[in-house]
């Protein structure tokens, strides 16, 4: 039984993330999506909101769980019994920092291996921050994020709505 941890900000979840989840779920027995509580980042959605949206987007997918974590990813990987950390790779620009993180995590815990899953071509330029910009300026985000994310995203980015 191999558990894979898929950590990230998911602020908000996009089809790019879901694609990685689906492919990881096709390889590993159990996938734990872990939403990072990062006090140094100013998120658009609280971790609770992100978890709820991810759960709703997942529908009846089997073998996929969602939780939150703070602190070191590797500590949370140990906590959930994960032998694998999954990260998605888009352009070359993702590579350097991801490689650095993977090596550091390996140093901290040699029994946990980072596995990179390359993005699908159609999600190559998709990122949560780009989606937020697009939504903020009234662009159509419906093809980039799950249906249940569209409403909350538009609502949160409406002028005057305070960020959490
Ligand atoms: P982080 O703040 O950890 O980068 P993100 O939510 O931006 O959190 O991303 C989480 C993971 O999902 C990362 O491994 C990232 O590379 C991957 N990811 C994000 N967008 C895409 C995409 N469009 N295609 C494939 N992987 C993606």
PDB file of C-alpha atoms and ligand atoms in Angstrom:
ATOM      1  CA  UNK A   1       0.000   0.000   0.000  1.00  0.00           C
ATOM      2  CA  UNK A   2       1.715   3.182  -1.148  1.00  0.00           C
ATOM      3  CA  UNK A   3       0.497   6.552   0.081  1.00  0.00           C
ATOM      4  CA  UNK A   4       1.440   9.672  -1.879  1.00  0.00           C
ATOM      5  CA  UNK A   5       1.268  13.139  -0.420  1.00  0.00           C
ATOM      6  CA  UNK A   6       0.381  15.956  -2.826  1.00  0.00           C
ATOM      7  CA  UNK A   7       1.192  19.211  -0.990  1.00  0.00           C
ATOM      8  CA  UNK A   8       0.519  22.734  -2.196  1.00  0.00           C
ATOM      9  CA  UNK A   9      -1.324  25.982  -1.708  1.00  0.00           C
ATOM     10  CA  UNK A  10      -4.269  25.184  -3.997  1.00  0.00           C
ATOM     11  CA  UNK A  11      -5.425  28.816  -3.745  1.00  0.00           C
ATOM     12  CA  UNK A  12      -7.604  27.895  -5.593  1.00  0.00           C
ATOM     13  CA  UNK A  13      -7.650  24.372  -7.062  1.00  0.00           C
ATOM     14  CA  UNK A  14      -7.365  24.330 -10.867  1.00  0.00           C
ATOM     15  CA  UNK A  15      -7.842  21.687 -13.539  1.00  0.00           C
ATOM     16  CA  UNK A  16      -4.037  21.464 -13.609  1.00  0.00           C
ATOM     17  CA  UNK A  17      -4.034  20.294  -9.983  1.00  0.00           C
ATOM     18  CA  UNK A  18      -6.908  17.868 -10.572  1.00  0.00           C
ATOM     19  CA  UNK A  19      -5.087  16.341 -13.518  1.00  0.00           C
ATOM     20  CA  UNK A  20      -2.083  15.645 -11.270  1.00  0.00           C
ATOM     21  CA  UNK A  21      -4.385  14.171  -8.595  1.00  0.00           C
ATOM     22  CA  UNK A  22      -5.995  11.839 -11.118  1.00  0.00           C
ATOM     23  CA  UNK A  23      -2.724  10.636 -12.510  1.00  0.00           C
ATOM     24  CA  UNK A  24      -1.251  10.142  -9.029  1.00  0.00           C
ATOM     25  CA  UNK A  25      -4.386   8.214  -8.011  1.00  0.00           C
ATOM     26  CA  UNK A  26      -3.830   5.955 -11.019  1.00  0.00           C
ATOM     27  CA  UNK A  27      -0.376   5.035  -9.737  1.00  0.00           C
ATOM     28  CA  UNK A  28      -0.618   5.073  -5.930  1.00  0.00           C
ATOM     29  CA  UNK A  29      -3.091   3.381  -3.581  1.00  0.00           C
ATOM     30  CA  UNK A  30      -3.861   6.466  -1.551  1.00  0.00           C
ATOM     31  CA  UNK A  31      -3.343  10.136  -2.381  1.00  0.00           C
ATOM     32  CA  UNK A  32      -3.458  12.742   0.377  1.00  0.00           C
ATOM     33  CA  UNK A  33      -3.895  16.284  -0.922  1.00  0.00           C
ATOM     34  CA  UNK A  34      -2.345  18.528   1.718  1.00  0.00           C
ATOM     35  CA  UNK A  35      -3.241  22.199   1.820  1.00  0.00           C
ATOM     36  CA  UNK A  36      -0.422  24.209   3.320  1.00  0.00           C
ATOM     37  CA  UNK A  37      -1.224  26.707   6.038  1.00  0.00           C
ATOM     38  CA  UNK A  38       1.440  29.237   5.294  1.00  0.00           C
ATOM     39  CA  UNK A  39       1.329  32.332   7.497  1.00  0.00           C
ATOM     40  CA  UNK A  40       3.823  34.160   5.272  1.00  0.00           C
ATOM     41  CA  UNK A  41       1.532  33.973   2.229  1.00  0.00           C
ATOM     42  CA  UNK A  42      -1.568  36.121   1.871  1.00  0.00           C
ATOM     43  CA  UNK A  43      -4.093  33.626   0.514  1.00  0.00           C
ATOM     44  CA  UNK A  44      -7.345  34.431  -1.247  1.00  0.00           C
ATOM     45  CA  UNK A  45      -9.178  31.566   0.470  1.00  0.00           C
ATOM     46  CA  UNK A  46      -8.730  30.263   4.014  1.00  0.00           C
ATOM     47  CA  UNK A  47      -7.378  26.727   4.305  1.00  0.00           C
ATOM     48  CA  UNK A  48     -10.840  25.592   5.457  1.00  0.00           C
ATOM     49  CA  UNK A  49     -12.438  27.088   2.342  1.00  0.00           C
ATOM     50  CA  UNK A  50      -9.803  25.497   0.117  1.00  0.00           C
ATOM     51  CA  UNK A  51     -10.291  22.065   1.703  1.00  0.00           C
ATOM     52  CA  UNK A  52     -14.084  22.329   1.294  1.00  0.00           C
ATOM     53  CA  UNK A  53     -13.760  23.367  -2.358  1.00  0.00           C
ATOM     54  CA  UNK A  54     -11.279  20.582  -3.110  1.00  0.00           C
ATOM     55  CA  UNK A  55     -13.535  17.979  -1.453  1.00  0.00           C
ATOM     56  CA  UNK A  56     -16.472  19.169  -3.543  1.00  0.00           C
ATOM     57  CA  UNK A  57     -14.398  19.161  -6.748  1.00  0.00           C
ATOM     58  CA  UNK A  58     -13.215  15.615  -6.091  1.00  0.00           C
ATOM     59  CA  UNK A  59     -16.750  14.238  -6.269  1.00  0.00           C
ATOM     60  CA  UNK A  60     -16.724  10.481  -5.789  1.00  0.00           C
ATOM     61  CA  UNK A  61     -13.061   9.878  -6.614  1.00  0.00           C
ATOM     62  CA  UNK A  62     -11.792   6.917  -4.609  1.00  0.00           C
ATOM     63  CA  UNK A  63      -8.524   6.762  -2.687  1.00  0.00           C
ATOM     64  CA  UNK A  64      -8.089  10.542  -2.493  1.00  0.00           C
ATOM     65  CA  UNK A  65      -8.196  12.465   0.801  1.00  0.00           C
ATOM     66  CA  UNK A  66      -7.785  16.126   1.695  1.00  0.00           C
ATOM     67  CA  UNK A  67      -6.195  17.638   4.788  1.00  0.00           C
ATOM     68  CA  UNK A  68      -4.324  20.696   5.936  1.00  0.00           C
ATOM     69  CA  UNK A  69      -0.849  20.946   7.356  1.00  0.00           C
ATOM     70  CA  UNK A  70       1.641  23.476   8.594  1.00  0.00           C
ATOM     71  CA  UNK A  71       5.360  23.196   9.106  1.00  0.00           C
ATOM     72  CA  UNK A  72       7.611  20.875   7.152  1.00  0.00           C
ATOM     73  CA  UNK A  73       6.102  18.838   4.342  1.00  0.00           C
ATOM     74  CA  UNK A  74       8.341  15.930   5.229  1.00  0.00           C
ATOM     75  CA  UNK A  75       6.984  15.837   8.797  1.00  0.00           C
ATOM     76  CA  UNK A  76       3.457  15.673   7.455  1.00  0.00           C
ATOM     77  CA  UNK A  77       4.493  12.979   4.981  1.00  0.00           C
ATOM     78  CA  UNK A  78       5.733  10.903   7.924  1.00  0.00           C
ATOM     79  CA  UNK A  79       2.547  11.631   9.848  1.00  0.00           C
ATOM     80  CA  UNK A  80       0.278  10.241   7.110  1.00  0.00           C
ATOM     81  CA  UNK A  81       2.643   7.379   6.297  1.00  0.00           C
ATOM     82  CA  UNK A  82       3.497   8.656   2.808  1.00  0.00           C
ATOM     83  CA  UNK A  83       6.481   7.162   0.984  1.00  0.00           C
ATOM     84  CA  UNK A  84       6.026   9.497  -1.938  1.00  0.00           C
ATOM     85  CA  UNK A  85       5.624  13.241  -2.363  1.00  0.00           C
ATOM     86  CA  UNK A  86       3.969  14.141  -5.647  1.00  0.00           C
ATOM     87  CA  UNK A  87       4.641  17.484  -7.340  1.00  0.00           C
ATOM     88  CA  UNK A  88       3.457  18.669 -10.713  1.00  0.00           C
ATOM     89  CA  UNK A  89       5.982  20.103 -13.141  1.00  0.00           C
ATOM     90  CA  UNK A  90       5.074  22.729 -15.679  1.00  0.00           C
ATOM     91  CA  UNK A  91       7.754  24.744 -17.444  1.00  0.00           C
ATOM     92  CA  UNK A  92      11.487  24.542 -16.916  1.00  0.00           C
ATOM     93  CA  UNK A  93      11.058  27.435 -14.487  1.00  0.00           C
ATOM     94  CA  UNK A  94       9.380  25.087 -11.969  1.00  0.00           C
ATOM     95  CA  UNK A  95      12.303  22.716 -12.119  1.00  0.00           C
ATOM     96  CA  UNK A  96      15.016  24.475 -10.168  1.00  0.00           C
ATOM     97  CA  UNK A  97      13.073  25.184  -6.998  1.00  0.00           C
ATOM     98  CA  UNK A  98      11.275  21.832  -7.141  1.00  0.00           C
ATOM     99  CA  UNK A  99      14.552  19.970  -7.547  1.00  0.00           C
ATOM    100  CA  UNK A 100      16.046  21.869  -4.629  1.00  0.00           C
ATOM    101  CA  UNK A 101      13.053  21.027  -2.442  1.00  0.00           C
ATOM    102  CA  UNK A 102      13.114  17.376  -3.459  1.00  0.00           C
ATOM    103  CA  UNK A 103      16.804  17.080  -2.576  1.00  0.00           C
ATOM    104  CA  UNK A 104      16.312  18.789   0.767  1.00  0.00           C
ATOM    105  CA  UNK A 105      13.374  16.541   1.614  1.00  0.00           C
ATOM    106  CA  UNK A 106      15.384  13.492   0.641  1.00  0.00           C
ATOM    107  CA  UNK A 107      18.158  14.621   2.915  1.00  0.00           C
ATOM    108  CA  UNK A 108      15.694  15.067   5.782  1.00  0.00           C
ATOM    109  CA  UNK A 109      13.981  11.733   5.127  1.00  0.00           C
ATOM    110  CA  UNK A 110      15.633   9.298   2.705  1.00  0.00           C
ATOM    111  CA  UNK A 111      12.634   6.935   2.849  1.00  0.00           C
ATOM    112  CA  UNK A 112      10.353   9.461   1.172  1.00  0.00           C
ATOM    113  CA  UNK A 113      10.819   9.965  -2.570  1.00  0.00           C
ATOM    114  CA  UNK A 114       9.569  12.945  -4.569  1.00  0.00           C
ATOM    115  CA  UNK A 115       7.896  11.975  -7.817  1.00  0.00           C
ATOM    116  CA  UNK A 116       7.357  14.653 -10.475  1.00  0.00           C
ATOM    117  CA  UNK A 117       4.388  14.315 -12.771  1.00  0.00           C
ATOM    118  CA  UNK A 118       4.660  16.440 -15.899  1.00  0.00           C
ATOM    119  CA  UNK A 119       1.675  18.650 -16.613  1.00  0.00           C
ATOM    120  CA  UNK A 120      -0.599  17.980 -19.541  1.00  0.00           C
ATOM    121  CA  UNK A 121       0.013  20.326 -22.473  1.00  0.00           C
ATOM    122  CA  UNK A 122      -3.344  22.005 -22.000  1.00  0.00           C
ATOM    123  CA  UNK A 123      -2.426  22.955 -18.426  1.00  0.00           C
ATOM    124  CA  UNK A 124       1.091  24.094 -19.157  1.00  0.00           C
ATOM    125  CA  UNK A 125       0.387  27.786 -18.550  1.00  0.00           C
ATOM    126  CA  UNK A 126      -2.189  27.302 -15.835  1.00  0.00           C
ATOM    127  CA  UNK A 127      -1.411  28.567 -12.344  1.00  0.00           C
ATOM    128  CA  UNK A 128      -3.559  29.643  -9.404  1.00  0.00           C
ATOM    129  CA  UNK A 129      -2.051  33.127  -9.441  1.00  0.00           C
ATOM    130  CA  UNK A 130      -2.772  33.622 -13.154  1.00  0.00           C
ATOM    131  CA  UNK A 131      -6.347  32.478 -12.623  1.00  0.00           C
ATOM    132  CA  UNK A 132      -6.774  34.995  -9.810  1.00  0.00           C
ATOM    133  CA  UNK A 133      -5.537  37.789 -12.070  1.00  0.00           C
ATOM    134  CA  UNK A 134      -7.794  36.669 -14.877  1.00  0.00           C
ATOM    135  CA  UNK A 135     -10.808  36.559 -12.544  1.00  0.00           C
ATOM    136  CA  UNK A 136      -9.964  39.907 -11.012  1.00  0.00           C
ATOM    137  CA  UNK A 137     -10.161  41.580 -14.406  1.00  0.00           C
ATOM    138  CA  UNK A 138     -13.346  39.841 -15.471  1.00  0.00           C
ATOM    139  CA  UNK A 139     -11.815  37.131 -17.690  1.00  0.00           C
ATOM    140  CA  UNK A 140     -13.607  33.821 -18.228  1.00  0.00           C
ATOM    141  CA  UNK A 141     -12.082  31.321 -15.804  1.00  0.00           C
ATOM    142  CA  UNK A 142     -14.633  28.556 -16.280  1.00  0.00           C
ATOM    143  CA  UNK A 143     -12.432  26.377 -18.463  1.00  0.00           C
ATOM    144  CA  UNK A 144      -9.511  26.507 -16.016  1.00  0.00           C
ATOM    145  CA  UNK A 145     -11.067  25.685 -12.632  1.00  0.00           C
ATOM    146  CA  UNK A 146     -13.698  23.160 -11.496  1.00  0.00           C
ATOM    147  CA  UNK A 147     -17.299  24.419 -11.745  1.00  0.00           C
ATOM    148  CA  UNK A 148     -17.716  24.779  -7.965  1.00  0.00           C
ATOM    149  CA  UNK A 149     -14.678  27.087  -7.760  1.00  0.00           C
ATOM    150  CA  UNK A 150     -15.923  29.610 -10.346  1.00  0.00           C
ATOM    151  CA  UNK A 151     -18.578  31.265  -8.139  1.00  0.00           C
ATOM    152  CA  UNK A 152     -16.513  31.672  -4.950  1.00  0.00           C
ATOM    153  CA  UNK A 153     -13.555  32.948  -6.965  1.00  0.00           C
ATOM    154  CA  UNK A 154     -15.571  35.613  -8.758  1.00  0.00           C
ATOM    155  CA  UNK A 155     -17.285  36.564  -5.508  1.00  0.00           C
ATOM    156  CA  UNK A 156     -14.065  36.862  -3.522  1.00  0.00           C
ATOM    157  CA  UNK A 157     -12.424  38.975  -6.173  1.00  0.00           C
ATOM    158  CA  UNK A 158     -15.306  41.403  -6.434  1.00  0.00           C
ATOM    159  CA  UNK A 159     -14.065  44.804  -5.346  1.00  0.00           C
ATOM    160  CA  UNK A 160     -14.647  45.497  -1.676  1.00  0.00           C
ATOM    161  CA  UNK A 161     -14.720  41.867  -0.514  1.00  0.00           C
ATOM    162  CA  UNK A 162     -12.037  41.591   2.137  1.00  0.00           C
ATOM    163  CA  UNK A 163      -9.504  38.808   1.844  1.00  0.00           C
ATOM    164  CA  UNK A 164      -9.212  36.507   4.859  1.00  0.00           C
TER     165      UNK A 164
HETATM  166  P1  LIG B   1       2.791  25.707  -4.235  1.00  0.00           P
HETATM  167  O1  LIG B   1       2.587  26.995  -3.506  1.00  0.00           O
HETATM  168  O2  LIG B   1       3.254  24.583  -3.376  1.00  0.00           O
HETATM  169  O3  LIG B   1       3.562  25.810  -5.529  1.00  0.00           O
HETATM  170  P2  LIG B   1       0.472  25.291  -5.885  1.00  0.00           P
HETATM  171  O4  LIG B   1      -0.945  25.149  -5.444  1.00  0.00           O
HETATM  172  O5  LIG B   1       0.801  26.439  -6.760  1.00  0.00           O
HETATM  173  O6  LIG B   1       1.307  25.274  -4.565  1.00  0.00           O
HETATM  174  O7  LIG B   1       0.943  23.968  -6.603  1.00  0.00           O
HETATM  175  C1  LIG B   1       0.914  22.720  -5.986  1.00  0.00           C
HETATM  176  C2  LIG B   1       1.537  21.696  -6.911  1.00  0.00           C
HETATM  177  O8  LIG B   1       0.761  21.585  -8.094  1.00  0.00           O
HETATM  178  C3  LIG B   1       2.946  22.049  -7.377  1.00  0.00           C
HETATM  179  O9  LIG B   1       3.681  20.854  -7.491  1.00  0.00           O
HETATM  180  C4  LIG B   1       2.724  22.659  -8.728  1.00  0.00           C
HETATM  181  O10 LIG B   1       3.848  22.503  -9.562  1.00  0.00           O
HETATM  182  C5  LIG B   1       1.565  21.811  -9.231  1.00  0.00           C
HETATM  183  N1  LIG B   1       0.798  22.507 -10.250  1.00  0.00           N
HETATM  184  C6  LIG B   1       0.215  23.723 -10.169  1.00  0.00           C
HETATM  185  N2  LIG B   1      -0.397  24.045 -11.329  1.00  0.00           N
HETATM  186  C7  LIG B   1      -0.187  22.991 -12.167  1.00  0.00           C
HETATM  187  C8  LIG B   1      -0.530  22.713 -13.542  1.00  0.00           C
HETATM  188  N3  LIG B   1      -1.201  23.589 -14.276  1.00  0.00           N
HETATM  189  N4  LIG B   1      -0.126  21.534 -14.062  1.00  0.00           N
HETATM  190  C9  LIG B   1       0.578  20.672 -13.311  1.00  0.00           C
HETATM  191  N5  LIG B   1       0.949  20.872 -12.039  1.00  0.00           N
HETATM  192  C10 LIG B   1       0.577  22.014 -11.476  1.00  0.00           C
END
